[in-house]
Amino acid sequence: MPPRRPQLAGCAWLLALVPLTALADAVPEVTVDAAKQEYRRIHVDVRHAAGPETTAYEVWFSDRPFRSTPDAELHSTVLIGDVSGLARTAPAFDTQDCWSGGLPIHRNADDLPVVARDAGAWSCSLSGMTPGADQWIAVVPVGANGRSTASFEPVMARTDVADERTPEPDTLHITVTLAAVVLAAVALLSYLRFRDVRGGRAGTRHAYVYVAPALIGLTALTFYPIAYGVWLAFTDASQSHLGQENWNGIGNFVTVAASPGILRVGAFTMIWTFTNVAAHVGIGLLLAYTLTRPGIRGSTLYRTVLLLPWAIPGYISVLAWNGMLQPDGLLNAILGTAIDFTATPNAARASVILVNIWLGIPFMMMALSGALQGIPTDMFEAAELEGASRWDQFVRLTLPNLKGTLVPISLLGFIWTFNTFNTIYLMTRGNPYVGFGEPGATDTLITYVFSVAFDYGQYGVAAAWSVALFLLLVGISYVYVKRSGVMELAR
Amino acid sequence: MSTVEFAHVTKRFEDGTTALDSLSLRVEEGEFLVLLGPSGCGKSTALRLLAGLEEVTAGDILIGGNRVNDLPAGARDLGMVFQSYALYPHMSVADNLGFGLRYGRHREAIDEPEIRERIAGAVDMLGLGDLLERRPRELSGGQQQRVAIGRALVRRPRVLLMDEPLSNLDAKLRNRMRLEIRRLHELHGTTTVYVTHDQVEAMTLADRIAVIDGGRLQQHAPPLDAYHRPANSFVASFIGTPPMNLVEGEAASGRFRSGELSFPLPEHLCDRTGPGFYGIRPESVRVREAGEAADSVPATVIGRENLGSTSVMHLDVLGHPITASIRAGPETDVAPGARIAVSLTHAAAVLLEE
Amino acid sequence: MTAASGILAWVVPAEVAALRRWLPAAVGVLAVIFGLELLRGEGARQVGIVLAMVLLGGCRACLSGSTHTWKRHVGAAFATASGATGIAMFASGGTSVYEVWTAGWVVIPAAVALYWLLSTRVAGWMAGRADAAFVDACLRGNRRLEPRLAQVGAQVLLLHACVPVIVPLVWIADVAVSPGNVLGGAIGDAFSAEHFAAILGSAAFGTWVANSLIVSTGTTVAGLLLAIPAGYAFSRYRFSGRRASMFLFVLVQMFPGIIILLPYFMIMKSLGLLNTSIGLIVVYSVTALPLCVWMLKGFFDSIPREIEEAAAIEGCTRLQIFRRFVLPLSLPAVAVTALFSFLTAWNEFLLALVFNTSNDQYTLPVGLASMIPATGQQWGDFAAASILVSVPVVILFIAFQKSLVKGLSAGAIKG
């Protein structure tokens, strides 16, 4: 996540347009407490004697000395008012830590800091400052009619806490291993070639040269990363210490098993996968069957139109659906409603599933119409002659003969859908939010692992997740293939 | 068992081609009819119309005296053996045989024990005993063929249709299956319509042959009649190997003339006059020494094929190609280019008007 | 006929057969509409839909089992009631496309059912008529009607399938030409080319297009250079390790992308290839490799070996044979594989998102997605950019659809 900028800074130019009228109240005295400086933070103590016209103080800053507010940026605003009945709470976001009387400052219903008119002093820790650079800071009183015109003298401050850059990871070992893997692959191929030539199969010696680039590429950039990923799963690798992983045993797997919300996200992943695959295969088969019937008028046109969701880049379709499902989007316009489909968990889940169904039908439709056209037609003439009904022909002849395609293709669909990332990421990013550190309502295992890796930076845990998911997929595929007996069919 | 009748049946396809042109034909009860013709002549279309797999454009098809034009294929109670066998590839032999009984029109009338009994009967009849649990692709071509026949017969159809059933078998197996089919027909007596382009099959199997060409019926007759008394030049040239020699010319006053060629007509054709085709089978052509008799015409030997017991000579008779099939002997031992004489006057010759 | 009544017990009038299929389908569609009505929260319409479902279901039930004239009367009554419900809904409701469509699904099935139930053919059949004239008329009618009804059913199904495909396209085109940053509004209510102008004039879009072009072209070239020799070797040579390596190519496709993503990221980082086009080219060409190799192997397999053997007898070297005979013959296949690699790289989102995080290295997918952040979505500009990006790709895809689909599904199923 990028560091958060002072929230109001962007609006500074708007305030500069406010016409200036006289506000006679005195400019508070600002001192910088260098002892309390933190990383990217400057601590200022403010002593004020607010006049009756002053309703708020604004903290302005710049990397140059400044005399007027248009030359600086607004950091924070502290209101002056009645604090009775207001709580001293810590802010929801720590951009603006302020204190009065040694305690967290009062905050009003909008979470804005409020200081009593007669408080005399307050202090703020200003976040988001450039480390190691001089900053000028001034506090300007603001009244109902505008900003004080009294001249002010900004105070200089700097945070000396060095920018805590992540050390450049030591990645030499990755490069070295990569080289070793490539060399090993070359050695293996050379050995095989040598053996073939000595074994009298001299005609094949070119073959090794031909396959070498592809095989080496595959080894170095697919099998090695997989092995590396498996190794990472047993280390404490994370964003902050890359390249210095320590062996962590099965610790990451324990973390995985104990993840909050693991059952919920697992259940949703299964619902997501099965609903999608069932709909893809079911609707795809229905459309393919209809389109391959002889004599359907316009079937070429229909086929082309129905192919479009596959032809259009997937991310564009998903983003477009995202727009259509907005409260002011197309779907609501058609229905005459204003529902935010991605706001509540179940509606969001249904939405992402429906969008993904839309995306996946054409592939199944095309693959299945290919398979349908491959079934010999004379068989159906024989069945027709024997008096079998259309339905019996479909169930007892078409389906069994499609099995050789249906089984591998639905397994493929299962693996693809399970691994789908774009649809959910671009529709909801896993939201609606459920709880901190927990997967969101529409997160599947895959999108959750992505956020574990790239939002939380827990590489080791994410790698452990990946390994676990891979084993799960292999297990399911194995059972499925065994059960469906497709191996026997493909003899 | 039923009669089958085509009454002026015409079939035009959507692309405008006419596959059948006013075909009229009657198949008697228990008869084995062979539809014979070159590929594309419309014989398979006729069979598919009868089966209900294609729609009739005009005319009527009757089975057992009832018009069946509008009856769906499944309601016609026919059995059909396809050229490709069209077996159900995912089912065992037993299930292939039982499919029509289990899911066909009469499923309610036939119970499971009877299905088993009928399958067992078909298996015994066709010698498929130990193959019941095999899938079609695990069977040889001949075995698949038997299953296809069994599947067609097990439903006890009114008419059995066969569409070039032997064309996918090798020559040896074809001869055996031909006998088998004839035996089955004699056993069951089912009215059978059999489509083939192979005249040997037609000759050996048929009670009657219907020769079709260009969508029209050329001749409908018992095989030997068609062989000896072809109705026209097409039938004459299509039936018999090597085919009948045909000379186009004119008959007048007891002689047949075609350009330079002229020879006396045999006795039974003496009183015929007018243009036509003189047809004579190769085995009726007699080869002689040059210039021996009145009916001799000079011929030049072009080539000779020795088939063992017989020898086929290709001759040039005054510009007309003539084949002669004669018993192999020393007299056939002539070199190409030799000049000999032949007699085309024979009691088995025919004079065809078209 | 030998047994006319037997025939009619088995052959059902085409109208009845159609109603037996269509009425449940209509009830299914009404169930979906009921779900939509729940979203809209209009109680009266919900009741109407449920009522129509029950009535059409009742009408269907009258067509099952044994045939009686009273069943036909009851069915007709059900259909009438359902039609009346639909007309009432239509009269009381609005005239939006959705509402008209809904009313259509109540009224039309009911009207069709009523029309057929009152026809002489269905009446005769349900009354158990079996005289030869009637049977003949019935069969003749079936011959005529069956293909037409199948055609109508298929057209209705396919049209409904096409609507969810077409409507989003029309909508996105409308958003692209609507002035301002709006999502709603009637289709075609206003026109403005501002979004296209903004996109075509924006430097960022130009950068994304350039990046995507570089990456996709690079991937295609690199991928083909790796895949063609490998596919050829797998097709033509029987060398040790052939089966094992072919199996490896299949196996790779099983791995979830996510298991590779993280190690890829680390490796690219260590090689200093993050935020470069080369990094993406390397990764894309390897990830698309297995499918490309399988596709090409399939194509090479279909080229008869005899051609090469003849050339070899004439003294050509292996390389000459490949260049002069195999490659020209398989050029269409190579083109399809190239297109496949190109499209894969052109549309890839996840790896590009993770690897190239700096704005000037965004590819089109990441760039376009960045136009739709959580807040401040620029829908108009996004729609215009989407159209510009999709149209060439869609045209390519449709033009090569036959070969692409064939190659892809063959590769996918074998893999």
Coordinates of C-alpha atoms in Angstrom, one line a residue, chain C:
Chain C
M1 CA -52.3 -48.6 -41.1
T2 CA -52.1 -52.0 -39.4
A3 CA -52.9 -50.4 -36.0
A4 CA -53.7 -46.7 -36.4
S5 CA -54.4 -46.3 -32.7
G6 CA -51.1 -47.9 -31.8
I7 CA -49.3 -45.3 -34.0
L8 CA -51.1 -42.4 -32.3
A9 CA -50.3 -43.7 -28.9
W10 CA -46.7 -43.5 -29.9
V11 CA -46.6 -40.5 -32.2
V12 CA -47.8 -37.5 -30.4
P13 CA -49.1 -34.4 -32.3
A14 CA -46.2 -32.0 -32.7
E15 CA -48.2 -29.3 -30.9
V16 CA -48.5 -31.4 -27.8
A17 CA -44.9 -32.4 -27.9
A18 CA -43.9 -28.8 -28.2
L19 CA -46.1 -27.7 -25.3
R20 CA -44.7 -30.5 -23.2
R21 CA -41.2 -28.9 -23.7
W22 CA -42.1 -25.3 -23.9
L23 CA -44.4 -24.9 -20.9
P24 CA -41.8 -26.1 -18.4
A25 CA -39.2 -23.8 -20.1
A26 CA -41.6 -20.9 -19.7
V27 CA -42.1 -21.7 -16.1
G28 CA -38.3 -21.8 -15.7
V29 CA -38.0 -18.4 -17.3
L30 CA -40.7 -17.1 -15.0
A31 CA -38.8 -18.4 -12.0
V32 CA -35.9 -16.2 -13.1
I33 CA -38.2 -13.3 -13.6
F34 CA -39.6 -13.9 -10.1
G35 CA -36.1 -13.6 -8.8
L36 CA -35.7 -10.2 -10.6
E37 CA -39.1 -9.1 -9.2
L38 CA -37.8 -9.9 -5.7
L39 CA -35.0 -7.4 -6.4
R40 CA -37.5 -4.8 -7.6
G41 CA -39.7 -5.5 -4.7
E42 CA -43.0 -5.0 -6.4
G43 CA -45.4 -7.3 -4.5
A44 CA -48.3 -7.3 -7.0
R45 CA -46.1 -8.4 -9.9
Q46 CA -44.5 -11.1 -7.7
V47 CA -47.9 -12.5 -7.1
G48 CA -48.8 -12.3 -10.8
I49 CA -45.6 -14.2 -11.8
V50 CA -46.2 -16.9 -9.2
L51 CA -49.8 -17.3 -10.3
A52 CA -48.7 -17.5 -14.0
M53 CA -46.1 -20.2 -13.0
V54 CA -48.8 -22.3 -11.3
L55 CA -51.3 -21.9 -14.1
L56 CA -48.8 -22.8 -16.9
G57 CA -47.6 -25.7 -14.8
G58 CA -51.1 -26.8 -14.4
C59 CA -51.7 -26.6 -18.1
R60 CA -48.5 -28.7 -18.7
A61 CA -49.8 -31.3 -16.2
C62 CA -53.0 -31.7 -18.2
L63 CA -50.8 -32.9 -21.2
S64 CA -49.2 -35.8 -19.3
G65 CA -50.5 -39.3 -18.8
S66 CA -53.7 -40.6 -20.4
T67 CA -55.7 -38.4 -22.8
H68 CA -59.2 -37.2 -22.0
T69 CA -61.3 -34.4 -23.3
W70 CA -61.9 -33.0 -19.8
K71 CA -58.1 -32.7 -19.4
R72 CA -58.0 -30.6 -22.5
H73 CA -60.7 -28.3 -21.2
V74 CA -59.0 -27.9 -17.9
G75 CA -55.7 -27.1 -19.6
A76 CA -57.4 -24.5 -21.8
A77 CA -58.9 -23.0 -18.7
F78 CA -55.5 -22.8 -17.1
A79 CA -54.0 -21.2 -20.2
T80 CA -56.8 -18.7 -20.4
A81 CA -56.3 -17.7 -16.7
S82 CA -52.6 -17.4 -17.2
G83 CA -53.1 -15.2 -20.3
A84 CA -55.5 -13.0 -18.3
T85 CA -52.9 -12.7 -15.5
G86 CA -50.3 -11.6 -18.1
I87 CA -52.7 -9.0 -19.7
A88 CA -53.6 -7.6 -16.3
M89 CA -49.9 -7.3 -15.4
F90 CA -49.2 -5.7 -18.7
A91 CA -52.1 -3.3 -18.4
S92 CA -51.2 -2.2 -14.8
G93 CA -47.4 -2.1 -15.3
G94 CA -45.2 0.2 -17.2
T95 CA -43.9 -0.2 -20.8
S96 CA -40.2 -0.5 -20.2
V97 CA -38.4 -3.2 -22.2
Y98 CA -38.2 -5.3 -19.2
E99 CA -41.8 -5.1 -18.3
V100 CA -43.0 -5.9 -21.8
W101 CA -40.6 -8.9 -22.0
T102 CA -41.9 -10.2 -18.7
A103 CA -45.5 -9.8 -19.8
G104 CA -44.6 -11.6 -23.0
W105 CA -43.4 -14.6 -21.1
V106 CA -46.7 -14.9 -19.4
V107 CA -49.0 -14.1 -22.3
I108 CA -47.4 -15.7 -25.3
P109 CA -47.0 -19.3 -23.8
A110 CA -50.5 -19.1 -22.6
A111 CA -51.8 -17.9 -25.9
V112 CA -49.9 -20.6 -27.8
A113 CA -51.2 -23.2 -25.5
L114 CA -54.8 -22.0 -25.7
Y115 CA -54.6 -21.8 -29.5
W116 CA -53.3 -25.4 -29.9
L117 CA -55.6 -26.9 -27.2
L118 CA -58.5 -25.6 -29.2
S119 CA -57.3 -26.9 -32.5
T120 CA -59.0 -29.9 -34.1
R121 CA -55.9 -32.0 -34.2
V122 CA -55.2 -31.8 -30.5
A123 CA -58.8 -32.1 -29.7
G124 CA -59.1 -35.3 -31.7
W125 CA -56.0 -36.7 -30.2
M126 CA -57.0 -36.0 -26.6
A127 CA -60.4 -37.4 -27.3
G128 CA -58.7 -40.6 -28.5
R129 CA -59.7 -40.5 -32.2
A130 CA -57.9 -43.3 -34.1
D131 CA -59.6 -43.5 -37.5
A132 CA -57.3 -43.8 -40.4
A133 CA -58.2 -40.4 -41.9
F134 CA -57.5 -38.6 -38.6
V135 CA -54.2 -40.5 -38.0
D136 CA -53.1 -39.6 -41.6
A137 CA -53.9 -36.0 -41.1
C138 CA -52.1 -36.0 -37.8
L139 CA -49.0 -37.5 -39.2
R140 CA -49.0 -35.2 -42.2
G141 CA -49.3 -32.2 -39.8
N142 CA -46.4 -33.5 -37.7
R143 CA -44.2 -33.7 -40.8
R144 CA -45.0 -30.1 -41.6
L145 CA -44.9 -28.7 -38.1
E146 CA -42.1 -30.5 -36.4
P147 CA -39.2 -28.8 -38.3
R148 CA -40.9 -25.4 -37.9
L149 CA -41.5 -25.8 -34.2
A150 CA -37.9 -26.9 -33.7
Q151 CA -36.8 -23.9 -35.6
V152 CA -39.0 -21.5 -33.5
G153 CA -37.8 -23.1 -30.3
A154 CA -34.1 -22.8 -31.3
Q155 CA -34.6 -19.2 -32.4
V156 CA -36.2 -18.2 -29.1
L157 CA -33.4 -19.9 -27.2
L158 CA -30.6 -18.4 -29.3
L159 CA -32.1 -14.9 -29.3
H160 CA -32.3 -15.0 -25.5
A161 CA -28.7 -16.2 -25.4
C162 CA -27.6 -13.4 -27.6
V163 CA -29.2 -10.6 -25.6
P164 CA -26.8 -10.7 -22.6
V165 CA -24.0 -10.6 -25.2
I166 CA -25.3 -7.8 -27.3
V167 CA -26.7 -5.5 -24.6
P168 CA -23.4 -4.9 -22.8
L169 CA -21.8 -4.0 -26.1
V170 CA -24.5 -1.5 -27.0
W171 CA -24.2 -0.1 -23.5
I172 CA -20.5 0.3 -23.6
A173 CA -20.7 2.0 -27.0
D174 CA -23.3 4.3 -25.6
V175 CA -21.2 5.2 -22.6
A176 CA -18.3 5.9 -24.8
V177 CA -20.2 8.5 -26.9
S178 CA -22.2 10.0 -24.1
P179 CA -21.0 13.4 -23.0
G180 CA -19.7 13.6 -19.4
N181 CA -18.8 10.8 -17.1
V182 CA -22.2 9.1 -16.9
L183 CA -23.2 5.5 -16.7
G184 CA -27.0 5.8 -17.1
G185 CA -29.2 7.6 -19.5
A186 CA -31.2 6.4 -22.4
I187 CA -29.3 4.7 -25.2
G188 CA -28.3 7.1 -27.9
D189 CA -29.7 10.2 -26.1
A190 CA -26.7 12.4 -26.7
F191 CA -23.5 12.2 -28.7
S192 CA -20.1 13.4 -28.0
A193 CA -16.7 12.3 -29.2
E194 CA -15.0 13.9 -26.2
H195 CA -14.0 10.5 -24.7
F196 CA -12.4 9.3 -27.9
A197 CA -10.6 12.6 -28.3
A198 CA -9.4 12.4 -24.7
I199 CA -8.1 8.9 -25.0
L200 CA -6.5 9.4 -28.4
G201 CA -4.9 12.6 -27.1
S202 CA -3.7 11.1 -23.8
A203 CA 0.0 10.3 -23.5
A204 CA -0.7 7.5 -21.0
F205 CA -2.9 5.6 -23.4
G206 CA -0.2 5.9 -26.1
T207 CA 2.3 4.5 -23.6
W208 CA 0.1 1.6 -22.8
V209 CA -0.5 0.8 -26.4
A210 CA 3.2 0.9 -27.1
N211 CA 4.0 -1.3 -24.2
S212 CA 1.4 -3.8 -25.1
L213 CA 2.5 -3.9 -28.7
I214 CA 6.2 -4.4 -27.7
V215 CA 5.3 -7.1 -25.2
S216 CA 2.9 -8.9 -27.4
T217 CA 5.1 -8.8 -30.5
G218 CA 8.1 -9.9 -28.5
T219 CA 6.1 -12.7 -26.9
T220 CA 4.9 -13.9 -30.3
V221 CA 8.4 -13.9 -31.8
A222 CA 10.1 -15.5 -28.8
G223 CA 7.3 -18.0 -28.3
L224 CA 7.4 -19.2 -31.9
L225 CA 11.2 -19.4 -32.0
L226 CA 10.9 -21.8 -29.0
A227 CA 7.7 -23.6 -30.0
I228 CA 8.2 -24.4 -33.7
P229 CA 11.4 -26.5 -33.4
A230 CA 10.1 -28.2 -30.3
G231 CA 6.7 -29.0 -31.9
Y232 CA 8.5 -30.3 -35.0
A233 CA 10.8 -32.5 -33.0
F234 CA 7.9 -34.0 -31.0
S235 CA 6.1 -34.6 -34.2
R236 CA 8.9 -36.2 -36.2
Y237 CA 11.5 -37.7 -34.0
R238 CA 11.3 -40.6 -31.6
F239 CA 14.1 -39.7 -29.2
S240 CA 14.8 -40.8 -25.6
G241 CA 12.9 -38.6 -23.2
R242 CA 10.3 -37.6 -25.8
R243 CA 7.4 -39.0 -23.8
A244 CA 8.7 -37.6 -20.6
S245 CA 9.2 -34.2 -21.9
M246 CA 5.8 -34.2 -23.7
F247 CA 4.3 -35.1 -20.4
L248 CA 6.1 -32.2 -18.7
F249 CA 4.5 -29.9 -21.2
V250 CA 1.1 -31.2 -20.2
L251 CA 1.8 -31.1 -16.5
V252 CA 2.7 -27.4 -16.6
Q253 CA -0.8 -26.5 -17.6
M254 CA -2.0 -28.0 -14.4
F255 CA -0.2 -25.7 -12.1
P256 CA -2.2 -22.9 -10.7
G257 CA -0.9 -19.5 -11.9
I258 CA -0.7 -18.3 -8.3
I259 CA 1.9 -20.9 -7.3
I260 CA 4.2 -19.6 -10.0
L261 CA 3.4 -15.9 -9.6
L262 CA 5.4 -15.3 -6.4
P263 CA 8.5 -17.2 -7.4
Y264 CA 8.3 -15.5 -10.8
F265 CA 8.2 -12.2 -9.0
M266 CA 11.3 -13.0 -7.0
I267 CA 13.2 -14.3 -10.0
M268 CA 12.3 -11.3 -12.1
K269 CA 13.3 -9.1 -9.2
S270 CA 16.7 -10.8 -8.8
L271 CA 17.3 -10.6 -12.5
G272 CA 16.3 -6.9 -12.5
L273 CA 13.5 -7.5 -15.0
L274 CA 10.7 -6.0 -13.0
N275 CA 9.2 -3.0 -14.7
T276 CA 10.6 -4.0 -18.1
S277 CA 9.0 -5.3 -21.2
I278 CA 11.6 -8.0 -21.5
G279 CA 10.5 -9.5 -18.2
L280 CA 7.0 -9.8 -19.4
I281 CA 8.1 -11.2 -22.8
V282 CA 10.2 -13.9 -21.1
V283 CA 7.4 -14.9 -18.8
Y284 CA 4.6 -14.8 -21.4
S285 CA 6.5 -16.8 -24.0
V286 CA 7.2 -19.5 -21.5
T287 CA 3.7 -19.6 -20.0
A288 CA 2.1 -19.8 -23.5
L289 CA 4.7 -22.3 -24.6
P290 CA 3.1 -25.7 -23.7
L291 CA -0.1 -24.9 -25.5
C292 CA 1.8 -23.6 -28.5
V293 CA 4.0 -26.6 -28.7
W294 CA 1.0 -29.0 -28.5
M295 CA -0.9 -27.0 -31.2
L296 CA 2.0 -27.0 -33.5
K297 CA 2.8 -30.6 -32.9
G298 CA -0.8 -31.4 -33.9
F299 CA -0.4 -29.4 -37.1
F300 CA 2.9 -31.0 -38.0
D301 CA 1.4 -34.4 -37.4
S302 CA -1.2 -33.7 -40.0
I303 CA 1.5 -33.0 -42.7
P304 CA 2.3 -36.3 -44.4
R305 CA 5.8 -37.5 -43.7
E306 CA 6.0 -38.8 -47.3
I307 CA 6.6 -35.3 -48.5
E308 CA 9.7 -35.0 -46.3
E309 CA 10.8 -38.5 -47.2
A310 CA 10.6 -37.7 -50.9
A311 CA 12.6 -34.5 -50.3
A312 CA 15.2 -36.5 -48.3
I313 CA 15.6 -39.0 -51.1
E314 CA 16.3 -36.1 -53.4
G315 CA 19.1 -35.1 -51.2
C316 CA 17.7 -32.2 -49.2
T317 CA 19.1 -31.7 -45.7
R318 CA 16.9 -31.6 -42.7
L319 CA 17.0 -27.9 -42.4
Q320 CA 16.2 -27.4 -46.1
I321 CA 13.3 -29.8 -45.8
F322 CA 12.0 -27.9 -42.8
R323 CA 12.4 -24.5 -44.5
R324 CA 11.2 -25.4 -48.0
F325 CA 8.4 -27.9 -47.3
V326 CA 7.3 -28.2 -43.7
L327 CA 7.2 -24.5 -42.8
P328 CA 5.3 -23.3 -45.9
L329 CA 2.8 -26.1 -45.5
S330 CA 2.3 -25.3 -41.9
L331 CA 2.2 -21.6 -42.3
P332 CA -1.5 -21.2 -41.6
A333 CA -1.0 -23.2 -38.4
V334 CA 2.0 -21.1 -37.4
A335 CA -0.1 -18.0 -38.1
V336 CA -2.8 -19.3 -35.8
T337 CA -0.3 -20.1 -33.1
A338 CA 1.3 -16.7 -33.5
L339 CA -2.1 -15.1 -33.1
F340 CA -2.8 -17.1 -30.1
S341 CA 0.5 -16.0 -28.4
F342 CA -0.2 -12.4 -29.4
L343 CA -3.7 -12.4 -28.0
T344 CA -2.6 -14.1 -24.7
A345 CA 0.0 -11.5 -24.2
W346 CA -2.3 -8.7 -25.3
N347 CA -5.0 -9.7 -22.8
E348 CA -2.9 -10.8 -19.8
F349 CA -3.6 -9.0 -16.6
L350 CA -2.3 -10.6 -13.5
L351 CA 1.4 -10.9 -14.3
A352 CA 1.5 -7.5 -15.8
L353 CA -0.2 -6.1 -12.7
V354 CA 2.4 -7.6 -10.4
F355 CA 5.5 -7.1 -12.4
N356 CA 5.1 -3.7 -14.0
T357 CA 4.0 -1.4 -11.3
S358 CA 5.3 1.9 -12.7
N359 CA 3.0 3.9 -14.8
D360 CA 5.2 4.1 -17.8
Q361 CA 5.5 0.3 -17.9
Y362 CA 1.7 -0.4 -17.7
T363 CA 0.3 -2.6 -20.4
L364 CA -3.2 -2.0 -21.7
P365 CA -5.0 -4.3 -19.3
V366 CA -3.4 -2.8 -16.2
G367 CA -3.7 0.7 -17.7
L368 CA -7.4 0.3 -18.4
A369 CA -8.0 -1.2 -15.0
S370 CA -6.4 1.8 -13.5
M371 CA -9.0 4.0 -15.0
I372 CA -11.6 2.2 -12.8
P373 CA -10.2 2.5 -9.3
A374 CA -12.4 2.3 -6.2
T375 CA -13.4 5.9 -6.5
G376 CA -13.4 8.4 -9.3
Q377 CA -14.0 6.0 -12.2
Q378 CA -13.7 7.6 -15.6
W379 CA -16.3 5.5 -17.3
G380 CA -16.6 7.5 -20.4
D381 CA -12.9 7.4 -21.1
F382 CA -12.7 3.8 -20.1
A383 CA -15.5 2.9 -22.5
A384 CA -13.8 4.7 -25.4
A385 CA -10.5 3.1 -24.7
S386 CA -12.1 -0.4 -24.4
I387 CA -13.6 0.0 -27.8
L388 CA -10.4 1.1 -29.3
V389 CA -8.5 -1.9 -27.7
S390 CA -11.2 -4.5 -28.3
V391 CA -12.3 -3.9 -31.9
P392 CA -9.0 -5.0 -33.6
V393 CA -8.7 -8.0 -31.3
V394 CA -12.3 -9.1 -31.8
I395 CA -12.0 -8.8 -35.5
L396 CA -8.8 -10.9 -35.5
F397 CA -10.5 -13.5 -33.3
I398 CA -13.6 -13.7 -35.3
A399 CA -11.7 -13.9 -38.6
F400 CA -9.6 -16.8 -37.3
Q401 CA -12.2 -18.3 -35.0
K402 CA -12.4 -21.7 -36.7
S403 CA -8.7 -22.4 -36.6
L404 CA -8.2 -20.7 -33.2
V405 CA -11.0 -22.7 -31.6
K406 CA -9.9 -25.9 -33.2
G407 CA -6.3 -25.5 -32.1
L408 CA -7.2 -24.3 -28.7
S409 CA -9.7 -26.9 -27.8
A410 CA -7.5 -29.6 -29.3
G411 CA -4.5 -28.4 -27.3
A412 CA -6.6 -27.9 -24.2
I413 CA -8.2 -31.3 -24.3
K414 CA -5.0 -33.1 -25.1
G415 CA -3.3 -31.1 -22.5

